[in-house]
Short mmCIF file of N, CA and C in Angstrom, two decimals:
data_model
loop_
_atom_site.label_atom_id
_atom_site.label_comp_id
_atom_site.label_asym_id
_atom_site.label_seq_id
_atom_site.Cartn_x
_atom_site.Cartn_y
_atom_site.Cartn_z
N MET A 13 -6.85 -24.40 1.19
CA MET A 13 -7.09 -23.98 -0.18
C MET A 13 -5.99 -24.54 -1.07
N LYS A 14 -6.38 -25.25 -2.11
CA LYS A 14 -5.40 -25.78 -3.05
C LYS A 14 -4.97 -24.70 -4.03
N ILE A 15 -3.73 -24.79 -4.48
CA ILE A 15 -3.22 -23.82 -5.43
C ILE A 15 -3.79 -24.06 -6.83
N TYR A 16 -4.13 -25.29 -7.13
CA TYR A 16 -4.73 -25.56 -8.44
C TYR A 16 -6.21 -25.87 -8.27
N THR A 17 -6.99 -25.38 -9.24
CA THR A 17 -8.44 -25.59 -9.20
C THR A 17 -8.96 -26.33 -10.42
N ARG A 18 -8.15 -26.38 -11.45
CA ARG A 18 -8.50 -26.99 -12.74
C ARG A 18 -9.56 -26.19 -13.51
N THR A 19 -10.02 -25.08 -12.95
CA THR A 19 -11.06 -24.31 -13.64
C THR A 19 -10.50 -23.54 -14.83
N GLY A 20 -9.18 -23.37 -14.89
CA GLY A 20 -8.57 -22.65 -16.00
C GLY A 20 -8.00 -23.55 -17.07
N ASP A 21 -8.19 -24.85 -16.94
CA ASP A 21 -7.59 -25.80 -17.88
C ASP A 21 -8.11 -25.65 -19.31
N SER A 22 -9.25 -25.02 -19.46
CA SER A 22 -9.81 -24.84 -20.81
C SER A 22 -9.45 -23.48 -21.40
N GLY A 23 -8.58 -22.73 -20.71
CA GLY A 23 -8.16 -21.44 -21.24
C GLY A 23 -9.02 -20.28 -20.79
N GLU A 24 -9.83 -20.50 -19.79
CA GLU A 24 -10.66 -19.42 -19.24
C GLU A 24 -10.26 -19.15 -17.81
N THR A 25 -10.64 -17.97 -17.33
CA THR A 25 -10.42 -17.62 -15.93
C THR A 25 -11.64 -16.87 -15.44
N GLY A 26 -11.76 -16.75 -14.13
CA GLY A 26 -12.91 -16.06 -13.56
C GLY A 26 -12.54 -14.67 -13.08
N LEU A 27 -13.42 -13.71 -13.38
CA LEU A 27 -13.27 -12.37 -12.85
C LEU A 27 -13.92 -12.31 -11.47
N PHE A 28 -13.74 -11.20 -10.78
CA PHE A 28 -14.23 -11.08 -9.41
C PHE A 28 -15.73 -11.30 -9.31
N ASP A 29 -16.48 -10.87 -10.34
CA ASP A 29 -17.94 -11.01 -10.30
C ASP A 29 -18.43 -12.39 -10.74
N GLY A 30 -17.50 -13.32 -11.01
CA GLY A 30 -17.86 -14.68 -11.40
C GLY A 30 -17.92 -14.90 -12.90
N THR A 31 -17.81 -13.85 -13.67
CA THR A 31 -17.81 -13.96 -15.13
C THR A 31 -16.60 -14.77 -15.58
N ARG A 32 -16.81 -15.70 -16.50
CA ARG A 32 -15.72 -16.48 -17.08
C ARG A 32 -15.32 -15.82 -18.40
N VAL A 33 -14.02 -15.60 -18.57
CA VAL A 33 -13.51 -14.96 -19.79
C VAL A 33 -12.27 -15.72 -20.25
N PRO A 34 -11.93 -15.60 -21.53
CA PRO A 34 -10.69 -16.23 -21.99
C PRO A 34 -9.49 -15.59 -21.30
N LYS A 35 -8.45 -16.37 -21.08
CA LYS A 35 -7.24 -15.84 -20.47
C LYS A 35 -6.57 -14.79 -21.34
N SER A 36 -6.97 -14.71 -22.60
CA SER A 36 -6.45 -13.69 -23.51
C SER A 36 -7.28 -12.41 -23.49
N ASP A 37 -8.31 -12.36 -22.68
CA ASP A 37 -9.17 -11.19 -22.57
C ASP A 37 -8.34 -9.96 -22.22
N PRO A 38 -8.61 -8.80 -22.83
CA PRO A 38 -7.82 -7.59 -22.53
C PRO A 38 -7.80 -7.23 -21.05
N ARG A 39 -8.87 -7.48 -20.35
CA ARG A 39 -8.90 -7.19 -18.91
C ARG A 39 -7.92 -8.09 -18.17
N VAL A 40 -7.87 -9.35 -18.52
CA VAL A 40 -6.95 -10.29 -17.88
C VAL A 40 -5.51 -9.92 -18.23
N ALA A 41 -5.28 -9.57 -19.49
CA ALA A 41 -3.94 -9.15 -19.90
C ALA A 41 -3.51 -7.90 -19.12
N THR A 42 -4.44 -6.99 -18.89
CA THR A 42 -4.12 -5.75 -18.18
C THR A 42 -3.73 -6.04 -16.74
N TYR A 43 -4.54 -6.82 -16.02
CA TYR A 43 -4.12 -7.08 -14.64
C TYR A 43 -2.94 -8.03 -14.59
N GLY A 44 -2.69 -8.77 -15.67
CA GLY A 44 -1.47 -9.57 -15.76
C GLY A 44 -0.23 -8.68 -15.85
N ASP A 45 -0.33 -7.57 -16.60
CA ASP A 45 0.78 -6.62 -16.65
C ASP A 45 1.04 -6.00 -15.28
N VAL A 46 -0.03 -5.70 -14.56
CA VAL A 46 0.12 -5.15 -13.21
C VAL A 46 0.76 -6.19 -12.30
N ASP A 47 0.38 -7.45 -12.45
CA ASP A 47 0.98 -8.51 -11.65
C ASP A 47 2.46 -8.68 -11.97
N GLU A 48 2.82 -8.60 -13.25
CA GLU A 48 4.23 -8.69 -13.63
C GLU A 48 5.03 -7.53 -13.03
N LEU A 49 4.46 -6.34 -13.07
CA LEU A 49 5.11 -5.19 -12.45
C LEU A 49 5.32 -5.44 -10.96
N ASN A 50 4.32 -5.98 -10.31
CA ASN A 50 4.42 -6.27 -8.88
C ASN A 50 5.56 -7.25 -8.59
N ALA A 51 5.71 -8.26 -9.42
CA ALA A 51 6.79 -9.23 -9.25
C ALA A 51 8.17 -8.57 -9.43
N TRP A 52 8.30 -7.69 -10.41
CA TRP A 52 9.57 -6.99 -10.61
C TRP A 52 9.88 -6.09 -9.43
N LEU A 53 8.85 -5.49 -8.84
CA LEU A 53 9.10 -4.66 -7.65
C LEU A 53 9.52 -5.52 -6.47
N GLY A 54 9.02 -6.75 -6.41
CA GLY A 54 9.49 -7.68 -5.39
C GLY A 54 10.96 -8.00 -5.59
N LEU A 55 11.38 -8.17 -6.85
CA LEU A 55 12.79 -8.41 -7.13
C LEU A 55 13.62 -7.19 -6.74
N ALA A 56 13.12 -6.01 -7.04
CA ALA A 56 13.83 -4.79 -6.65
C ALA A 56 13.97 -4.72 -5.13
N ARG A 57 12.90 -5.02 -4.41
CA ARG A 57 12.96 -5.02 -2.94
C ARG A 57 14.01 -6.00 -2.44
N ALA A 58 14.09 -7.16 -3.06
CA ALA A 58 15.04 -8.19 -2.62
C ALA A 58 16.48 -7.77 -2.91
N THR A 59 16.66 -6.91 -3.89
CA THR A 59 17.99 -6.49 -4.33
C THR A 59 18.49 -5.26 -3.58
N LEU A 60 17.58 -4.36 -3.24
CA LEU A 60 17.97 -3.09 -2.64
C LEU A 60 18.36 -3.26 -1.17
N ASP A 61 19.33 -2.46 -0.77
CA ASP A 61 19.75 -2.40 0.63
C ASP A 61 19.52 -0.97 1.11
N ASP A 62 18.29 -0.51 0.94
CA ASP A 62 17.93 0.86 1.27
C ASP A 62 16.54 0.82 1.89
N GLY A 63 16.49 0.97 3.21
CA GLY A 63 15.23 0.81 3.94
C GLY A 63 14.11 1.71 3.46
N GLU A 64 14.44 2.95 3.10
CA GLU A 64 13.41 3.89 2.64
C GLU A 64 12.78 3.41 1.33
N LEU A 65 13.63 3.05 0.36
CA LEU A 65 13.10 2.60 -0.93
C LEU A 65 12.37 1.28 -0.80
N VAL A 66 12.87 0.38 0.03
CA VAL A 66 12.22 -0.91 0.24
C VAL A 66 10.83 -0.71 0.83
N ALA A 67 10.71 0.19 1.81
CA ALA A 67 9.40 0.46 2.42
C ALA A 67 8.43 1.05 1.39
N MET A 68 8.92 1.94 0.55
CA MET A 68 8.07 2.51 -0.50
C MET A 68 7.59 1.42 -1.44
N LEU A 69 8.51 0.55 -1.84
CA LEU A 69 8.15 -0.52 -2.78
C LEU A 69 7.12 -1.48 -2.19
N GLU A 70 7.26 -1.78 -0.91
CA GLU A 70 6.28 -2.68 -0.29
C GLU A 70 4.89 -2.05 -0.31
N ARG A 71 4.81 -0.76 -0.02
CA ARG A 71 3.52 -0.08 -0.05
C ARG A 71 2.96 -0.08 -1.47
N ILE A 72 3.82 0.18 -2.45
CA ILE A 72 3.40 0.18 -3.85
C ILE A 72 2.89 -1.21 -4.24
N GLN A 73 3.57 -2.26 -3.79
CA GLN A 73 3.12 -3.62 -4.12
C GLN A 73 1.71 -3.86 -3.58
N ARG A 74 1.45 -3.38 -2.39
CA ARG A 74 0.10 -3.53 -1.83
C ARG A 74 -0.92 -2.77 -2.68
N ASP A 75 -0.54 -1.56 -3.10
CA ASP A 75 -1.42 -0.79 -3.98
C ASP A 75 -1.67 -1.52 -5.29
N LEU A 76 -0.63 -2.15 -5.83
CA LEU A 76 -0.79 -2.87 -7.10
C LEU A 76 -1.73 -4.07 -6.97
N PHE A 77 -1.73 -4.72 -5.80
CA PHE A 77 -2.72 -5.78 -5.58
C PHE A 77 -4.12 -5.19 -5.64
N ALA A 78 -4.29 -4.00 -5.04
CA ALA A 78 -5.60 -3.35 -5.09
C ALA A 78 -5.98 -3.01 -6.52
N ILE A 79 -5.03 -2.50 -7.29
CA ILE A 79 -5.31 -2.16 -8.69
C ILE A 79 -5.68 -3.41 -9.48
N GLY A 80 -4.94 -4.49 -9.29
CA GLY A 80 -5.27 -5.75 -9.96
C GLY A 80 -6.66 -6.22 -9.60
N ALA A 81 -7.01 -6.11 -8.33
CA ALA A 81 -8.34 -6.52 -7.89
C ALA A 81 -9.42 -5.66 -8.55
N ARG A 82 -9.16 -4.36 -8.64
CA ARG A 82 -10.14 -3.47 -9.26
C ARG A 82 -10.29 -3.77 -10.76
N LEU A 83 -9.17 -4.07 -11.40
CA LEU A 83 -9.23 -4.40 -12.83
C LEU A 83 -9.95 -5.72 -13.07
N ALA A 84 -9.90 -6.62 -12.12
CA ALA A 84 -10.57 -7.92 -12.24
C ALA A 84 -12.04 -7.84 -11.83
N ASP A 85 -12.52 -6.64 -11.58
CA ASP A 85 -13.87 -6.44 -11.07
C ASP A 85 -14.67 -5.50 -11.96
N PRO A 86 -15.12 -5.98 -13.14
CA PRO A 86 -15.83 -5.09 -14.05
C PRO A 86 -17.15 -4.57 -13.48
N ALA A 87 -17.73 -5.25 -12.51
CA ALA A 87 -18.99 -4.81 -11.91
C ALA A 87 -18.77 -3.83 -10.77
N HIS A 88 -17.52 -3.54 -10.43
CA HIS A 88 -17.17 -2.58 -9.36
C HIS A 88 -17.79 -2.97 -8.02
N ARG A 89 -17.70 -4.22 -7.67
CA ARG A 89 -18.28 -4.70 -6.41
C ARG A 89 -17.24 -4.89 -5.31
N ILE A 90 -15.97 -4.99 -5.67
CA ILE A 90 -14.97 -5.32 -4.67
C ILE A 90 -14.82 -4.23 -3.61
N ALA A 91 -14.98 -2.98 -4.00
CA ALA A 91 -14.81 -1.87 -3.05
C ALA A 91 -15.82 -1.96 -1.91
N GLU A 92 -16.98 -2.52 -2.20
CA GLU A 92 -17.99 -2.66 -1.16
C GLU A 92 -17.59 -3.69 -0.11
N ARG A 93 -16.72 -4.64 -0.49
CA ARG A 93 -16.41 -5.76 0.39
C ARG A 93 -14.98 -5.77 0.91
N VAL A 94 -14.05 -5.14 0.19
CA VAL A 94 -12.64 -5.25 0.55
C VAL A 94 -12.04 -3.85 0.65
N ALA A 95 -11.93 -3.35 1.86
CA ALA A 95 -11.45 -1.98 2.07
C ALA A 95 -10.02 -1.79 1.57
N LYS A 96 -9.18 -2.81 1.66
CA LYS A 96 -7.79 -2.63 1.23
C LYS A 96 -7.63 -2.59 -0.29
N ALA A 97 -8.72 -2.75 -1.02
CA ALA A 97 -8.66 -2.70 -2.48
C ALA A 97 -8.98 -1.30 -3.00
N VAL A 98 -8.97 -0.31 -2.13
CA VAL A 98 -9.27 1.06 -2.54
C VAL A 98 -8.00 1.72 -3.07
N VAL A 99 -8.13 2.45 -4.16
CA VAL A 99 -7.07 3.30 -4.69
C VAL A 99 -7.68 4.69 -4.76
N SER A 100 -7.10 5.62 -3.98
CA SER A 100 -7.72 6.93 -3.83
C SER A 100 -6.80 8.05 -4.26
N PRO A 101 -7.34 9.25 -4.36
CA PRO A 101 -6.48 10.41 -4.64
C PRO A 101 -5.37 10.57 -3.60
N ASP A 102 -5.60 10.13 -2.38
CA ASP A 102 -4.55 10.20 -1.35
C ASP A 102 -3.37 9.31 -1.72
N ASP A 103 -3.64 8.16 -2.33
CA ASP A 103 -2.55 7.27 -2.76
C ASP A 103 -1.72 7.92 -3.86
N ILE A 104 -2.39 8.63 -4.75
CA ILE A 104 -1.69 9.34 -5.82
C ILE A 104 -0.86 10.48 -5.24
N ALA A 105 -1.43 11.19 -4.29
CA ALA A 105 -0.70 12.28 -3.62
C ALA A 105 0.53 11.75 -2.89
N ARG A 106 0.43 10.56 -2.32
CA ARG A 106 1.58 9.94 -1.65
C ARG A 106 2.70 9.71 -2.65
N LEU A 107 2.37 9.18 -3.82
CA LEU A 107 3.38 8.98 -4.86
C LEU A 107 4.03 10.30 -5.25
N GLU A 108 3.21 11.32 -5.43
CA GLU A 108 3.75 12.63 -5.81
C GLU A 108 4.68 13.18 -4.73
N GLY A 109 4.32 12.99 -3.47
CA GLY A 109 5.18 13.43 -2.37
C GLY A 109 6.52 12.70 -2.39
N TRP A 110 6.48 11.40 -2.67
CA TRP A 110 7.72 10.63 -2.75
C TRP A 110 8.57 11.11 -3.92
N ILE A 111 7.94 11.37 -5.05
CA ILE A 111 8.69 11.87 -6.22
C ILE A 111 9.39 13.17 -5.85
N ASP A 112 8.65 14.09 -5.27
CA ASP A 112 9.22 15.40 -4.92
C ASP A 112 10.37 15.26 -3.93
N ALA A 113 10.21 14.41 -2.92
CA ALA A 113 11.26 14.24 -1.91
C ALA A 113 12.52 13.60 -2.51
N LEU A 114 12.34 12.58 -3.33
CA LEU A 114 13.50 11.92 -3.94
C LEU A 114 14.20 12.84 -4.95
N GLU A 115 13.39 13.54 -5.75
CA GLU A 115 13.98 14.42 -6.76
C GLU A 115 14.78 15.56 -6.14
N ALA A 116 14.37 16.00 -4.96
CA ALA A 116 15.07 17.12 -4.31
C ALA A 116 16.52 16.76 -4.00
N ALA A 117 16.81 15.48 -3.85
CA ALA A 117 18.17 15.04 -3.52
C ALA A 117 18.97 14.62 -4.75
N LEU A 118 18.37 14.71 -5.93
CA LEU A 118 19.03 14.27 -7.16
C LEU A 118 19.50 15.47 -7.98
N PRO A 119 20.59 15.29 -8.74
CA PRO A 119 20.98 16.37 -9.65
C PRO A 119 19.92 16.53 -10.74
N PRO A 120 19.67 17.75 -11.19
CA PRO A 120 18.66 17.93 -12.23
C PRO A 120 19.05 17.22 -13.53
N LEU A 121 18.04 16.76 -14.22
CA LEU A 121 18.27 16.11 -15.52
C LEU A 121 18.40 17.16 -16.61
N ARG A 122 19.40 16.99 -17.44
CA ARG A 122 19.59 17.88 -18.58
C ARG A 122 19.43 17.11 -19.90
N ARG A 123 19.56 15.80 -19.83
CA ARG A 123 19.45 14.95 -21.02
C ARG A 123 18.75 13.64 -20.61
N PHE A 124 18.42 12.85 -21.62
CA PHE A 124 17.94 11.50 -21.34
C PHE A 124 19.08 10.71 -20.72
N ILE A 125 18.73 9.70 -19.94
CA ILE A 125 19.75 8.84 -19.36
C ILE A 125 19.53 7.40 -19.79
N LEU A 126 20.60 6.64 -19.78
CA LEU A 126 20.51 5.22 -20.11
C LEU A 126 20.08 4.44 -18.87
N ALA A 127 19.19 3.49 -19.07
CA ALA A 127 18.79 2.61 -17.96
C ALA A 127 20.00 1.78 -17.57
N GLY A 128 20.12 1.51 -16.29
CA GLY A 128 21.23 0.70 -15.81
C GLY A 128 21.64 1.13 -14.42
N GLY A 129 22.92 0.95 -14.12
CA GLY A 129 23.43 1.33 -12.81
C GLY A 129 23.57 0.14 -11.90
N ALA A 130 23.36 0.37 -10.63
CA ALA A 130 23.40 -0.71 -9.64
C ALA A 130 22.25 -1.69 -9.91
N ASN A 131 22.35 -2.88 -9.36
CA ASN A 131 21.30 -3.89 -9.61
C ASN A 131 19.91 -3.35 -9.30
N GLY A 132 19.74 -2.77 -8.11
CA GLY A 132 18.42 -2.26 -7.73
C GLY A 132 17.93 -1.18 -8.66
N GLY A 133 18.81 -0.25 -9.04
CA GLY A 133 18.43 0.82 -9.96
C GLY A 133 18.06 0.28 -11.33
N ALA A 134 18.84 -0.67 -11.83
CA ALA A 134 18.55 -1.25 -13.14
C ALA A 134 17.22 -2.00 -13.12
N ILE A 135 16.94 -2.70 -12.05
CA ILE A 135 15.66 -3.43 -11.93
C ILE A 135 14.50 -2.44 -11.88
N LEU A 136 14.69 -1.32 -11.19
CA LEU A 136 13.64 -0.30 -11.14
C LEU A 136 13.40 0.31 -12.52
N HIS A 137 14.46 0.44 -13.32
CA HIS A 137 14.26 0.91 -14.70
C HIS A 137 13.43 -0.10 -15.50
N VAL A 138 13.69 -1.39 -15.33
CA VAL A 138 12.87 -2.41 -16.01
C VAL A 138 11.43 -2.31 -15.53
N ALA A 139 11.24 -2.17 -14.22
CA ALA A 139 9.89 -2.06 -13.66
C ALA A 139 9.16 -0.84 -14.24
N ARG A 140 9.90 0.26 -14.44
CA ARG A 140 9.28 1.45 -15.03
C ARG A 140 8.72 1.15 -16.41
N THR A 141 9.45 0.39 -17.22
CA THR A 141 8.96 0.09 -18.58
C THR A 141 7.74 -0.83 -18.53
N ILE A 142 7.73 -1.73 -17.57
CA ILE A 142 6.57 -2.62 -17.42
C ILE A 142 5.37 -1.82 -16.92
N CYS A 143 5.64 -0.85 -16.06
CA CYS A 143 4.58 0.04 -15.58
C CYS A 143 3.97 0.80 -16.75
N ARG A 144 4.81 1.27 -17.66
CA ARG A 144 4.29 1.97 -18.85
C ARG A 144 3.45 1.03 -19.71
N ARG A 145 3.86 -0.23 -19.82
CA ARG A 145 3.07 -1.21 -20.58
C ARG A 145 1.71 -1.41 -19.92
N ALA A 146 1.71 -1.52 -18.59
CA ALA A 146 0.45 -1.67 -17.86
C ALA A 146 -0.44 -0.44 -18.09
N GLU A 147 0.17 0.73 -18.11
CA GLU A 147 -0.58 1.96 -18.36
C GLU A 147 -1.21 1.93 -19.76
N ARG A 148 -0.43 1.50 -20.76
CA ARG A 148 -0.98 1.40 -22.12
C ARG A 148 -2.13 0.40 -22.16
N ALA A 149 -2.01 -0.69 -21.43
CA ALA A 149 -3.07 -1.69 -21.41
C ALA A 149 -4.34 -1.14 -20.76
N ILE A 150 -4.17 -0.33 -19.72
CA ILE A 150 -5.33 0.29 -19.07
C ILE A 150 -6.01 1.25 -20.04
N VAL A 151 -5.22 2.03 -20.77
CA VAL A 151 -5.79 2.94 -21.76
C VAL A 151 -6.54 2.15 -22.84
N GLU A 152 -5.94 1.05 -23.28
CA GLU A 152 -6.60 0.20 -24.29
C GLU A 152 -7.91 -0.37 -23.72
N LEU A 153 -7.89 -0.78 -22.47
CA LEU A 153 -9.11 -1.30 -21.84
C LEU A 153 -10.19 -0.22 -21.81
N GLU A 154 -9.78 1.00 -21.55
CA GLU A 154 -10.73 2.12 -21.56
C GLU A 154 -11.32 2.30 -22.96
N GLN A 155 -10.49 2.17 -23.97
CA GLN A 155 -10.96 2.38 -25.34
C GLN A 155 -11.90 1.27 -25.79
N THR A 156 -11.68 0.06 -25.31
CA THR A 156 -12.53 -1.06 -25.72
C THR A 156 -13.71 -1.27 -24.79
N GLY A 157 -13.53 -0.94 -23.52
CA GLY A 157 -14.59 -1.20 -22.55
C GLY A 157 -15.27 0.05 -22.03
N GLY A 158 -14.84 1.20 -22.48
CA GLY A 158 -15.43 2.44 -22.02
C GLY A 158 -14.84 2.88 -20.70
N ARG A 159 -15.09 4.12 -20.35
CA ARG A 159 -14.52 4.71 -19.12
C ARG A 159 -15.01 3.95 -17.89
N GLU A 160 -16.17 3.32 -17.98
CA GLU A 160 -16.68 2.58 -16.83
C GLU A 160 -15.95 1.26 -16.62
N ALA A 161 -14.98 0.95 -17.48
CA ALA A 161 -14.23 -0.30 -17.37
C ALA A 161 -13.40 -0.35 -16.08
N PHE A 162 -13.08 0.82 -15.53
CA PHE A 162 -12.29 0.90 -14.31
C PHE A 162 -12.44 2.31 -13.74
N GLU A 163 -12.00 2.50 -12.51
CA GLU A 163 -12.06 3.81 -11.89
C GLU A 163 -10.93 4.69 -12.43
N PRO A 164 -11.17 5.97 -12.67
CA PRO A 164 -10.16 6.85 -13.26
C PRO A 164 -8.87 6.93 -12.43
N GLU A 165 -8.97 6.76 -11.12
CA GLU A 165 -7.79 6.83 -10.26
C GLU A 165 -6.75 5.76 -10.61
N LEU A 166 -7.19 4.65 -11.17
CA LEU A 166 -6.24 3.58 -11.49
C LEU A 166 -5.25 4.03 -12.55
N LEU A 167 -5.75 4.67 -13.59
CA LEU A 167 -4.88 5.15 -14.66
C LEU A 167 -3.95 6.25 -14.13
N THR A 168 -4.48 7.16 -13.36
CA THR A 168 -3.66 8.23 -12.80
C THR A 168 -2.57 7.66 -11.90
N TYR A 169 -2.93 6.69 -11.05
CA TYR A 169 -1.95 6.09 -10.15
C TYR A 169 -0.81 5.44 -10.95
N VAL A 170 -1.15 4.65 -11.95
CA VAL A 170 -0.13 3.94 -12.72
C VAL A 170 0.74 4.93 -13.50
N ASN A 171 0.15 5.99 -14.01
CA ASN A 171 0.93 7.02 -14.70
C ASN A 171 1.93 7.66 -13.74
N ARG A 172 1.47 8.02 -12.56
CA ARG A 172 2.36 8.62 -11.58
C ARG A 172 3.40 7.62 -11.09
N LEU A 173 3.02 6.36 -10.98
CA LEU A 173 3.96 5.34 -10.52
C LEU A 173 5.13 5.20 -11.48
N SER A 174 4.90 5.27 -12.76
CA SER A 174 6.02 5.14 -13.70
C SER A 174 7.01 6.29 -13.50
N ASP A 175 6.50 7.48 -13.22
CA ASP A 175 7.40 8.60 -12.91
C ASP A 175 8.19 8.32 -11.64
N LEU A 176 7.51 7.82 -10.63
CA LEU A 176 8.18 7.51 -9.37
C LEU A 176 9.25 6.44 -9.56
N LEU A 177 8.96 5.42 -10.32
CA LEU A 177 9.95 4.35 -10.52
C LEU A 177 11.20 4.88 -11.22
N PHE A 178 11.04 5.82 -12.13
CA PHE A 178 12.19 6.45 -12.77
C PHE A 178 13.03 7.20 -11.73
N VAL A 179 12.37 7.97 -10.90
CA VAL A 179 13.09 8.73 -9.87
C VAL A 179 13.71 7.79 -8.84
N MET A 180 13.00 6.72 -8.49
CA MET A 180 13.55 5.73 -7.55
C MET A 180 14.80 5.06 -8.12
N ALA A 181 14.77 4.76 -9.41
CA ALA A 181 15.94 4.15 -10.05
C ALA A 181 17.13 5.09 -9.96
N ARG A 182 16.90 6.35 -10.24
CA ARG A 182 17.98 7.34 -10.14
C ARG A 182 18.48 7.45 -8.70
N ALA A 183 17.55 7.46 -7.75
CA ALA A 183 17.92 7.57 -6.34
C ALA A 183 18.71 6.34 -5.88
N ALA A 184 18.25 5.16 -6.29
CA ALA A 184 18.96 3.93 -5.92
C ALA A 184 20.38 3.96 -6.46
N ASN A 185 20.54 4.40 -7.68
CA ASN A 185 21.88 4.48 -8.27
C ASN A 185 22.73 5.53 -7.56
N GLN A 186 22.16 6.68 -7.28
CA GLN A 186 22.92 7.72 -6.58
C GLN A 186 23.37 7.22 -5.20
N ARG A 187 22.47 6.57 -4.48
CA ARG A 187 22.79 6.08 -3.15
C ARG A 187 23.82 4.96 -3.19
N ALA A 188 23.93 4.29 -4.35
CA ALA A 188 24.95 3.25 -4.53
C ALA A 188 26.25 3.85 -5.08
N GLY A 189 26.27 5.17 -5.27
CA GLY A 189 27.48 5.82 -5.74
C GLY A 189 27.69 5.72 -7.25
N ILE A 190 26.62 5.47 -8.00
CA ILE A 190 26.73 5.31 -9.46
C ILE A 190 25.98 6.46 -10.13
N ALA A 191 26.71 7.21 -10.95
CA ALA A 191 26.12 8.37 -11.63
C ALA A 191 25.27 7.93 -12.82
N ASP A 192 24.28 8.76 -13.14
CA ASP A 192 23.49 8.54 -14.35
C ASP A 192 24.41 8.62 -15.57
N VAL A 193 24.14 7.81 -16.57
CA VAL A 193 24.88 7.86 -17.83
C VAL A 193 23.97 8.54 -18.84
N GLU A 194 24.42 9.70 -19.31
CA GLU A 194 23.60 10.46 -20.24
C GLU A 194 23.67 9.88 -21.64
N TRP A 195 22.61 10.08 -22.39
CA TRP A 195 22.54 9.63 -23.77
C TRP A 195 23.06 10.71 -24.67
#
C-alpha cells in the first residue's frame, strides 16, 4: 500500500462510506482534532517514565482511533465490520475508574492551577486543551448534522477524557515531585 494516493490533490477526502467531501468539511475537521489529540498523547507517552500512565495512554490512543473511525463513518457501517472501532459505556466507565484511582492519590484542588510542571505533565495539559477542542467540534457536528451524526457515546467519552487528562497531568507532575502551581 502506497502512502500517497493522489485522490486528495483536489482538496477532497473520502469518508468511510466512500462519500467524497472537502477537507474543510466539519466532519473531517472533527476527526482531525481527534487525530491531533492522539499525536499529542503519543508525545506524552514518549516523554513519560511511568508505566501505569503510559499503559493508560496507549489504551486511550486505541480508543481515539476508534472514535476517529466512527466520526469518519456518517452511515454508521464501520461497527458492523470492525470490532475494534467500538466505543462503549464500558470504555467510559474505564476512564471514570482511572480518574477516581488517580484522584485518590492527589491532594484536593482548592483553586485553579496553572498548566505546566514536568514535561509529561505539561504535555498532558496541552492534550487536555486539544481534547476540549475536539469535544467542541463534536458538539458543532451534532448541531449541524443532527444527533445521528455520531453515536452519543463518542461525546461522553471525549468529555470524560478531558477530565482524565487533567488528572493525569496532575498525577504525572506529582510523581515527578513537582507541585501544582495555583492561580
